[in-house]
PDB file of C-alpha atoms in Angstrom:
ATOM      1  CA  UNK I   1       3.876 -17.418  -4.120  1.00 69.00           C
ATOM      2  CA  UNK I   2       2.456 -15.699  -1.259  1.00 66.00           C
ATOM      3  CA  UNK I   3      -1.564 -14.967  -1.341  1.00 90.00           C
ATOM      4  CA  UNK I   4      -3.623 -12.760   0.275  1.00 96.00           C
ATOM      5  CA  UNK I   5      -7.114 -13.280  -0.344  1.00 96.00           C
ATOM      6  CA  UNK I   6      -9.872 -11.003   0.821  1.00 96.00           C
ATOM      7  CA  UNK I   7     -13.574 -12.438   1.581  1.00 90.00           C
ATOM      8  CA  UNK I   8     -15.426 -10.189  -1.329  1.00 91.00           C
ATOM      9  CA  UNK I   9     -14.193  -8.036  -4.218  1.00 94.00           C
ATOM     10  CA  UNK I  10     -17.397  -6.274  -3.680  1.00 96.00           C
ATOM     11  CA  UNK I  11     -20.031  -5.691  -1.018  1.00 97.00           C
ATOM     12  CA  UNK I  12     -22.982  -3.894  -0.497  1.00 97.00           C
ATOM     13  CA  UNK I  13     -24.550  -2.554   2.730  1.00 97.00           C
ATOM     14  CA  UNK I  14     -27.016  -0.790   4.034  1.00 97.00           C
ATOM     15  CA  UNK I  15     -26.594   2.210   6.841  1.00 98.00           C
ATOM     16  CA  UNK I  16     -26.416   1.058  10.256  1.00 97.00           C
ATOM     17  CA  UNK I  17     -25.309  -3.085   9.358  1.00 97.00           C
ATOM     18  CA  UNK I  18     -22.707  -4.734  11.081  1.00 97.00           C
ATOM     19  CA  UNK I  19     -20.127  -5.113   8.179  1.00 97.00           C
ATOM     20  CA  UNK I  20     -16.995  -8.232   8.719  1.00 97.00           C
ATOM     21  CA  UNK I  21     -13.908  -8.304   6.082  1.00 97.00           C
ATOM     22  CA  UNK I  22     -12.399 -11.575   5.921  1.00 97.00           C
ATOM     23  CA  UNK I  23      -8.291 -11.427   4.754  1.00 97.00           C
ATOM     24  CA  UNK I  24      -6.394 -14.752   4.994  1.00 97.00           C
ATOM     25  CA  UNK I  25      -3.067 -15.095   4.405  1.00 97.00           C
ATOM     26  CA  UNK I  26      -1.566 -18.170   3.348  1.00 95.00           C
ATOM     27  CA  UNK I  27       2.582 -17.371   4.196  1.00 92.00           C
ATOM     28  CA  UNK I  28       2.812 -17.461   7.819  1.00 93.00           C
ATOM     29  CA  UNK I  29       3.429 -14.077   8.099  1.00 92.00           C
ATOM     30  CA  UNK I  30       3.576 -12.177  11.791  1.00 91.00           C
ATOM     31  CA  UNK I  31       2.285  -8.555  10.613  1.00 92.00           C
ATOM     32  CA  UNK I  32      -1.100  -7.992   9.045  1.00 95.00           C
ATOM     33  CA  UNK I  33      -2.323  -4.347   8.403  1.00 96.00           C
ATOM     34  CA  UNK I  34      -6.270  -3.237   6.880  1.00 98.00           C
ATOM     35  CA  UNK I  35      -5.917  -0.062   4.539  1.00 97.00           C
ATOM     36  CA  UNK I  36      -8.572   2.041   2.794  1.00 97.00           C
ATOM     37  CA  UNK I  37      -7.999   3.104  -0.710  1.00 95.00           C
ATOM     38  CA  UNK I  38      -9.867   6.578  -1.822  1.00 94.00           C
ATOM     39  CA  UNK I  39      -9.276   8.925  -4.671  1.00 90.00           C
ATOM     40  CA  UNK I  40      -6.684  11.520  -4.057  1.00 87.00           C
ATOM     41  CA  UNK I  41      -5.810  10.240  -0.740  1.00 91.00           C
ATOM     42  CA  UNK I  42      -3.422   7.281  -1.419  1.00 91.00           C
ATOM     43  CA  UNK I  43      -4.085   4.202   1.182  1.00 94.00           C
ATOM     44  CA  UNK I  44      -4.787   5.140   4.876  1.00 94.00           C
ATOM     45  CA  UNK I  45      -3.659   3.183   7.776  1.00 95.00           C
ATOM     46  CA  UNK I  46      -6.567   1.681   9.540  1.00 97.00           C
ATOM     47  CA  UNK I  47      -5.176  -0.731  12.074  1.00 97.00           C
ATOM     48  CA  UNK I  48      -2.707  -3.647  12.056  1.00 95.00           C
ATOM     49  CA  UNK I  49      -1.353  -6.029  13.765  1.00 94.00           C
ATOM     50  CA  UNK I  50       1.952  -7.894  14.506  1.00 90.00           C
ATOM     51  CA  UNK I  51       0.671 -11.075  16.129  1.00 90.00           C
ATOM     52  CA  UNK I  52      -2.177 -12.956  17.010  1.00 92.00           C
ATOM     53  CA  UNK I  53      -4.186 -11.036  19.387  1.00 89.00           C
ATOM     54  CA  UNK I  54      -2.586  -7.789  19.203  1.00 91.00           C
ATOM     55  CA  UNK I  55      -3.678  -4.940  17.722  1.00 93.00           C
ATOM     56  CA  UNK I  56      -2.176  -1.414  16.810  1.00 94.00           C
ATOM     57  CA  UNK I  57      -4.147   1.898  15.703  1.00 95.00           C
ATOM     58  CA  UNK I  58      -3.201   2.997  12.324  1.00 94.00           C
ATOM     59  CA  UNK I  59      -4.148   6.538  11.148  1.00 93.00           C
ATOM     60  CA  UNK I  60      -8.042   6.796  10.781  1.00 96.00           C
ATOM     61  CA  UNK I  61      -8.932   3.820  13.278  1.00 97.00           C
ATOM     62  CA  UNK I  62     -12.198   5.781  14.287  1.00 96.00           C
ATOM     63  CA  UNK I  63     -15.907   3.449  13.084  1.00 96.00           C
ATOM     64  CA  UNK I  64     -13.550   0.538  12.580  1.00 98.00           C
ATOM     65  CA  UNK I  65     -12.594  -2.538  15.049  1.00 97.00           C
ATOM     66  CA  UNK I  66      -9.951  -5.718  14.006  1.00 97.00           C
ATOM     67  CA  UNK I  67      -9.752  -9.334  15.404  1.00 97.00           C
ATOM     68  CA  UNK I  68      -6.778 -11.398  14.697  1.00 96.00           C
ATOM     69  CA  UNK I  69      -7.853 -14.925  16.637  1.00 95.00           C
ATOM     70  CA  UNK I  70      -5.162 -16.986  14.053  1.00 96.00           C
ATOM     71  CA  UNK I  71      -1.678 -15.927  12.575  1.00 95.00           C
ATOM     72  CA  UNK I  72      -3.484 -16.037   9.458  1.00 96.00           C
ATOM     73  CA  UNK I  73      -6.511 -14.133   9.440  1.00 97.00           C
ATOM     74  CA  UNK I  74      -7.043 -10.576  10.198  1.00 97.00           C
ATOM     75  CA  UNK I  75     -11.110  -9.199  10.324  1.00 97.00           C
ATOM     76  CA  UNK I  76     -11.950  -6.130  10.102  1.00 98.00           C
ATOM     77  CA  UNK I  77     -14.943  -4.498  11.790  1.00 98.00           C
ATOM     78  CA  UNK I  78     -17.814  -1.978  10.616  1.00 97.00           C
ATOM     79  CA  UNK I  79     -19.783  -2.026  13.811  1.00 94.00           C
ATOM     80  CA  UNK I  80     -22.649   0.466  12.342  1.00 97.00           C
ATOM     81  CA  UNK I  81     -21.686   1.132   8.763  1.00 97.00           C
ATOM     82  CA  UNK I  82     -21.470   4.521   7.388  1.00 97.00           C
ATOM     83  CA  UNK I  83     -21.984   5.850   3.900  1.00 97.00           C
ATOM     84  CA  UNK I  84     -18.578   7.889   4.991  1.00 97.00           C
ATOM     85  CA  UNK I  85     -17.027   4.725   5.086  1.00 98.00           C
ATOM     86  CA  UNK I  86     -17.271   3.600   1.274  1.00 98.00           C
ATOM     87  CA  UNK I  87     -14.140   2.861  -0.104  1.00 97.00           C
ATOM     88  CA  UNK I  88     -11.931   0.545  -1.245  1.00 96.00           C
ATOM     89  CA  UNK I  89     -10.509  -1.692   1.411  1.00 97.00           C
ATOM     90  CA  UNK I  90      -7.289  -3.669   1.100  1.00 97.00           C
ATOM     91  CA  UNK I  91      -5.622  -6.074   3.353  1.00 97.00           C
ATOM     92  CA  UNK I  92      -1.447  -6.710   3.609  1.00 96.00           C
ATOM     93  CA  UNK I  93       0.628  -8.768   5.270  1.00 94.00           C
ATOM     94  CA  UNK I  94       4.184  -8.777   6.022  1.00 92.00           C
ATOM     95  CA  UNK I  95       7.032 -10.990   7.669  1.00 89.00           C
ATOM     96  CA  UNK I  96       8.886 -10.109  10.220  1.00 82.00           C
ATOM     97  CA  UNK I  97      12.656 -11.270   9.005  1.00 76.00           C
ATOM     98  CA  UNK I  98      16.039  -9.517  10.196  1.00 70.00           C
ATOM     99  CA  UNK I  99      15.554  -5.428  10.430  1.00 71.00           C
ATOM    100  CA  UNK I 100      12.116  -4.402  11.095  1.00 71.00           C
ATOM    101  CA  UNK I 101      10.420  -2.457   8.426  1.00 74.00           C
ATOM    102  CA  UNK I 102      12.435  -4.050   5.349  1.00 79.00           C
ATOM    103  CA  UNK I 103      10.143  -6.562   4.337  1.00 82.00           C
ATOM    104  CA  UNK I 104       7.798  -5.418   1.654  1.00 88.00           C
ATOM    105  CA  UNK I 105       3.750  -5.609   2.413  1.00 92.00           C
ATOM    106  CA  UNK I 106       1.542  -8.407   0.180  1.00 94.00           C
ATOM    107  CA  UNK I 107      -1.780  -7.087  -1.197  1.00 95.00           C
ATOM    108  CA  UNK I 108      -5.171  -8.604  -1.473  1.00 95.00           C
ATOM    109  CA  UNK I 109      -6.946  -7.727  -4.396  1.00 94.00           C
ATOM    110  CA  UNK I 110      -9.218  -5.280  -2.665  1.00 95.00           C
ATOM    111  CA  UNK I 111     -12.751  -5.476  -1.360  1.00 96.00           C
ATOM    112  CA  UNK I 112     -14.989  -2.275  -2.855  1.00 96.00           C
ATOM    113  CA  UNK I 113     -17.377  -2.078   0.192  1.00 98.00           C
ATOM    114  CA  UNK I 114     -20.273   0.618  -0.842  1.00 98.00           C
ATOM    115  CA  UNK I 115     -22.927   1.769   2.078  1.00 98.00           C
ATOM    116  CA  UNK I 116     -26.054   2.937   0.909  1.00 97.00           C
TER     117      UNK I 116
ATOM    118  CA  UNK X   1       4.319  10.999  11.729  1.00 62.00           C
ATOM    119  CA  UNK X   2       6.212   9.947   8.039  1.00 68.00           C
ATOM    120  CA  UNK X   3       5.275  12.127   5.326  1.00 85.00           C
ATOM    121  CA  UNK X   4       5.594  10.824   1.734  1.00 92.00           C
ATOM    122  CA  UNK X   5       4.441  13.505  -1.107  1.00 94.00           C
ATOM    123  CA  UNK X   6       4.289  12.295  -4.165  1.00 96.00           C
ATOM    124  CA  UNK X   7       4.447  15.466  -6.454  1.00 91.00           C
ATOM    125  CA  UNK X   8       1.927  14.744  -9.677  1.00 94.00           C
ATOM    126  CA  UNK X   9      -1.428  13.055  -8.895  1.00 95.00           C
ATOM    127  CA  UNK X  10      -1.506  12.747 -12.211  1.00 96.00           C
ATOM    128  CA  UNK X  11       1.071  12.059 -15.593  1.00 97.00           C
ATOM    129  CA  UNK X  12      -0.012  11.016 -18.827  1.00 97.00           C
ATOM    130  CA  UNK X  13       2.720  10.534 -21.701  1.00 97.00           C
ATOM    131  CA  UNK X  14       2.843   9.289 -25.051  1.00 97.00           C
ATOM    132  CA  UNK X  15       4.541   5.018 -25.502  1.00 97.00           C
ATOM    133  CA  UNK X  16       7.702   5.202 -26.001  1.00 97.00           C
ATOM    134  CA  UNK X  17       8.595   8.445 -24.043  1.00 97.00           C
ATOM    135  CA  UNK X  18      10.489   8.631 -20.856  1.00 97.00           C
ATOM    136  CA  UNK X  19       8.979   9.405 -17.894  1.00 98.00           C
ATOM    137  CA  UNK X  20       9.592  10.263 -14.057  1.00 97.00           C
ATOM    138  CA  UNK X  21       7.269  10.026 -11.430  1.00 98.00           C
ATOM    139  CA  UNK X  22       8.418  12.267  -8.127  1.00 97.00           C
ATOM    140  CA  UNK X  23       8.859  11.181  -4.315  1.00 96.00           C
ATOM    141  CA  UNK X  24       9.816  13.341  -1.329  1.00 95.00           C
ATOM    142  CA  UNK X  25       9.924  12.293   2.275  1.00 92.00           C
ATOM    143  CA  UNK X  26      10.514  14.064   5.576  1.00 88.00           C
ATOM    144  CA  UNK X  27      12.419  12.320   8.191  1.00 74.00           C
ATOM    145  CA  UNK X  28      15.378  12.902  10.184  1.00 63.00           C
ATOM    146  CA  UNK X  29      15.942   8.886  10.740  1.00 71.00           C
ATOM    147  CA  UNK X  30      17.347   6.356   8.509  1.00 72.00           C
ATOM    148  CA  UNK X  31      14.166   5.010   6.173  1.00 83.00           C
ATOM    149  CA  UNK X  32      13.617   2.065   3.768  1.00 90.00           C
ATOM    150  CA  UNK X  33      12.011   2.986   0.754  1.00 93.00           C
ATOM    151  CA  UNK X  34       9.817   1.245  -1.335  1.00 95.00           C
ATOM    152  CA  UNK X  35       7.337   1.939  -5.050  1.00 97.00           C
ATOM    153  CA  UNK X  36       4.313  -0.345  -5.363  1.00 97.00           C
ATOM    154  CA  UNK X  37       2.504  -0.452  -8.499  1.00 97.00           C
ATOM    155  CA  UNK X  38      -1.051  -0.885  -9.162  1.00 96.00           C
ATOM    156  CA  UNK X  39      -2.656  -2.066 -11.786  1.00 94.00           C
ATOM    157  CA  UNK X  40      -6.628  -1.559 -12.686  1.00 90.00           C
ATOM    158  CA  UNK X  41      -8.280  -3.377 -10.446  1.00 85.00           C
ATOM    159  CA  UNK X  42      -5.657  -5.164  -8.615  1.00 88.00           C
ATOM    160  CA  UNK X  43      -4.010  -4.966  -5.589  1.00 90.00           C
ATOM    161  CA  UNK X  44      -0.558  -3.548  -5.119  1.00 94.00           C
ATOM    162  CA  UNK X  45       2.511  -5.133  -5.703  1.00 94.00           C
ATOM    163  CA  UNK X  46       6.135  -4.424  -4.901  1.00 95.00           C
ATOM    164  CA  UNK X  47       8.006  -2.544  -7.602  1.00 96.00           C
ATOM    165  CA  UNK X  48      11.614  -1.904  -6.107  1.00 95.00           C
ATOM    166  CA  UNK X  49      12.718  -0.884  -2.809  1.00 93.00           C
ATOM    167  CA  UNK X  50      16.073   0.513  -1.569  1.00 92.00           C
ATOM    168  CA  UNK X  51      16.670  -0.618   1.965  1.00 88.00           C
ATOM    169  CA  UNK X  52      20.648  -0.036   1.914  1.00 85.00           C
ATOM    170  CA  UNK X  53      24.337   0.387  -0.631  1.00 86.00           C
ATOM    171  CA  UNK X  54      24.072   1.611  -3.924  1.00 86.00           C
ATOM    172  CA  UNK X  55      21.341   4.379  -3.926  1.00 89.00           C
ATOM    173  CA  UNK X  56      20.282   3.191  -7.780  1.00 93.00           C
ATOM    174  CA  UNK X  57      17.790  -0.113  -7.630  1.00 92.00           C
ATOM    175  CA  UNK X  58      16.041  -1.655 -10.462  1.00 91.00           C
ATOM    176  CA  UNK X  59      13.263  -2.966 -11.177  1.00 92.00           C
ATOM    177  CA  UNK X  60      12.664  -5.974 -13.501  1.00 85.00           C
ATOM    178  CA  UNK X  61      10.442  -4.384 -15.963  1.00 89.00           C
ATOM    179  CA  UNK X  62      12.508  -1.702 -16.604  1.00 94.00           C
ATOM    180  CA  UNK X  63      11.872   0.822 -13.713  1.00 96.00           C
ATOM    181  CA  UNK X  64      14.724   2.277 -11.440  1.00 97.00           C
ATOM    182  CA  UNK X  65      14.994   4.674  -8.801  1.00 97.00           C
ATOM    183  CA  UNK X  66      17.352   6.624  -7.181  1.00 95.00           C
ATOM    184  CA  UNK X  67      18.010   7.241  -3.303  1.00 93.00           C
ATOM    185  CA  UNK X  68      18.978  11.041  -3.019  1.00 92.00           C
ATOM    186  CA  UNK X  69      19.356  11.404   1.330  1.00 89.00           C
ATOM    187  CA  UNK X  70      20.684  15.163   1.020  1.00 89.00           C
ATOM    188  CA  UNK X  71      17.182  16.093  -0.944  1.00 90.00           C
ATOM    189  CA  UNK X  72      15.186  13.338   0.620  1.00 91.00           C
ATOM    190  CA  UNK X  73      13.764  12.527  -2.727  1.00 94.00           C
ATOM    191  CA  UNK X  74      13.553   8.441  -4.307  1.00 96.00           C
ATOM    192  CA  UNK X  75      11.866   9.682  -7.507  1.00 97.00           C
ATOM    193  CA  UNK X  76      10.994   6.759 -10.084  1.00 97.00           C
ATOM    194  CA  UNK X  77      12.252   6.343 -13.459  1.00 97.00           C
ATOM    195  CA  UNK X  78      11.498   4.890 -17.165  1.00 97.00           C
ATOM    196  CA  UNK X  79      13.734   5.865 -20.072  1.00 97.00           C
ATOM    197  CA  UNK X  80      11.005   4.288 -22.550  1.00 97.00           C
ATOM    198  CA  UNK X  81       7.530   3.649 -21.411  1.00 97.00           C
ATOM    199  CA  UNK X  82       4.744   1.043 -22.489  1.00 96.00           C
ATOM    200  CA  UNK X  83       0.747   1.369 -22.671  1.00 96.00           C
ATOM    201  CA  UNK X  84       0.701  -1.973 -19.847  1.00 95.00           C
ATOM    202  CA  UNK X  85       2.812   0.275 -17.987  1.00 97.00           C
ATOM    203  CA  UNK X  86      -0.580   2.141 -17.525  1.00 97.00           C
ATOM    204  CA  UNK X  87      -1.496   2.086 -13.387  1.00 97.00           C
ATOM    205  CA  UNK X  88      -0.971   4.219 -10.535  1.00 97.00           C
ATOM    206  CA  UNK X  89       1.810   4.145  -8.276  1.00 97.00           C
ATOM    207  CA  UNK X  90       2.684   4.594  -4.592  1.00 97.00           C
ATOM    208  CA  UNK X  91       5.888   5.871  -2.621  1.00 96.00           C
ATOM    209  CA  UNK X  92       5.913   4.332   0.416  1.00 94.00           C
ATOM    210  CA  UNK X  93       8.596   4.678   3.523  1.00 91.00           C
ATOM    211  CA  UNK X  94       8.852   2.757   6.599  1.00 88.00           C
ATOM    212  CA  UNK X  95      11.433   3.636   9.288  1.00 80.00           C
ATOM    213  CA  UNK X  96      12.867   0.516  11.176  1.00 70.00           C
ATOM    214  CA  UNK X  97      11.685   0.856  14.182  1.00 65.00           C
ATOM    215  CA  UNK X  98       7.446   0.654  13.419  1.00 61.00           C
ATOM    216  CA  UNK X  99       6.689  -3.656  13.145  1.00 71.00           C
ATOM    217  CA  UNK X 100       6.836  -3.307   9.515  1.00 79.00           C
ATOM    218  CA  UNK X 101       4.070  -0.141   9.132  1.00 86.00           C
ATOM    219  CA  UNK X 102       4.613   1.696   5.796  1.00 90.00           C
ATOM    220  CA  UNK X 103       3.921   5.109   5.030  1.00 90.00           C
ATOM    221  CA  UNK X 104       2.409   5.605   1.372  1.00 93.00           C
ATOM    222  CA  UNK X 105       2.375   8.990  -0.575  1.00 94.00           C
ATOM    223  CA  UNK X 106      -0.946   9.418  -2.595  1.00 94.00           C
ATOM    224  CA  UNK X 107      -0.145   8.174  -5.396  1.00 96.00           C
ATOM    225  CA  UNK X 108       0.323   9.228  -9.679  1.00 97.00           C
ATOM    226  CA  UNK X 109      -1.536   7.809 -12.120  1.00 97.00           C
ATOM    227  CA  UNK X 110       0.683   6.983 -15.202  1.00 97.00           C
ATOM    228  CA  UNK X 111      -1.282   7.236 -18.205  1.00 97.00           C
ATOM    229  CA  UNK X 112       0.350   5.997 -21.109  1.00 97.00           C
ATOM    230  CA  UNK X 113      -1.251   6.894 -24.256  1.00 97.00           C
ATOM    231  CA  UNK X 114      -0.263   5.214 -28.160  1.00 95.00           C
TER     232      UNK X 114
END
């Protein structure tokens, strides 16, 4: 079975901390992407990645930063967290087999980051 | 950009009751198509996807949905729902061409009630 684990099902932080997500995935999978989950608004690309070292904006990419130094773990970034930016945060990962796009996305559990 | 609407943000039903939860897309390429599901406080997991062929896929639980290309729609089925079918679930689309990115609607929250 493939797992996804994320570093903290919750986390609390205070305005203006540097805040690190940890997702490791365990399948050897080439494409890694960091979501955020809010009421109302489905899941929101924040960035991913389709190999080690590289790095693609997703949708709201803006207080956020990634850093993929190993296939199998993708960090996300809070340089100077916001209370804007608590949410739910998920982590995926995907192969990269035959036709791109056809592979289905594996989900962490979720890490509910709150900034007070 | 994709856009994925999912129509209801919200459908509660009685057990036992069918039940359809509604997808639209806009594109003017070829798509995949996928539903997740998500369970309280889980993470999401593949329900079906329709990548190609016959435009009805099934899900093992029971689910199925249905690939319309002339109204752009892959709405999701159930002729008989369960409480544990109780979570909220995605539309997603991806178009071949983006490393694997999906799209996801908003979501619907399926309530199912006894």
């Amino acid at each position: 079975d493939v797992k996804v684990t994320q570093s903290s099902r919750y986390l609390v932080k205070r305005t203006g901390e540097k805040v690190f997500l940890e997702c490791v995935q365990d399948m050897d999978h080439e494409n890694m992407f960091w979501y955020r989950q809010d009421p109302g608004l489905g899941l929101r690309l924040i960035y991913f990645s389709y190999d080690v070292k590289m790095k693609e904006k997703g949708d709201i990419p803006e207080g956020y930063s990634v850093s993929r130094e190993k296939k199998e773990r993708f960090s996300l970034i809070l340089e100077s967290a916001s209370t804007n930016q608590t949410s739910m945060y998920l982590c995926a990962s995907s192969p990269h087999t035959g036709l791109a796009g056809t592979d289905e996305q594996y989900f962490g559990p979720g890490t509910r980051l709150t900034v007070t | 950009a994709q856009s994925v609407t999912q129509l209801d943000s919200q459908v509660p039903v009685f057990e036992e009751a069918p039940v359809e939860l509604r997808c639209n897309y806009s594109s003017s390429v070829s798509v995949y198509l996928f539903w997740y599901v998500q369970y309280p406080n889980q993470g999401l997991q593949l329900l079906l996807k329709y990548l190609s062929g016959s435009t009805l896929v099934e899900s093992i639980n029971g689910f199925e949905a249905e690939f319309n290309k002339s109204q752009t729609s892959f709405h999701l089925r159930k002729p008989s729902v369960h409480i544990s079918d109780t979570a909220e679930y995605f539309c997603a689309v991806s178009r071949g061409s983006t490393l694997g990115r999906l799209y996801f609607g908003r979501g619907t929250q399926l309530t199912v009630w006894p």
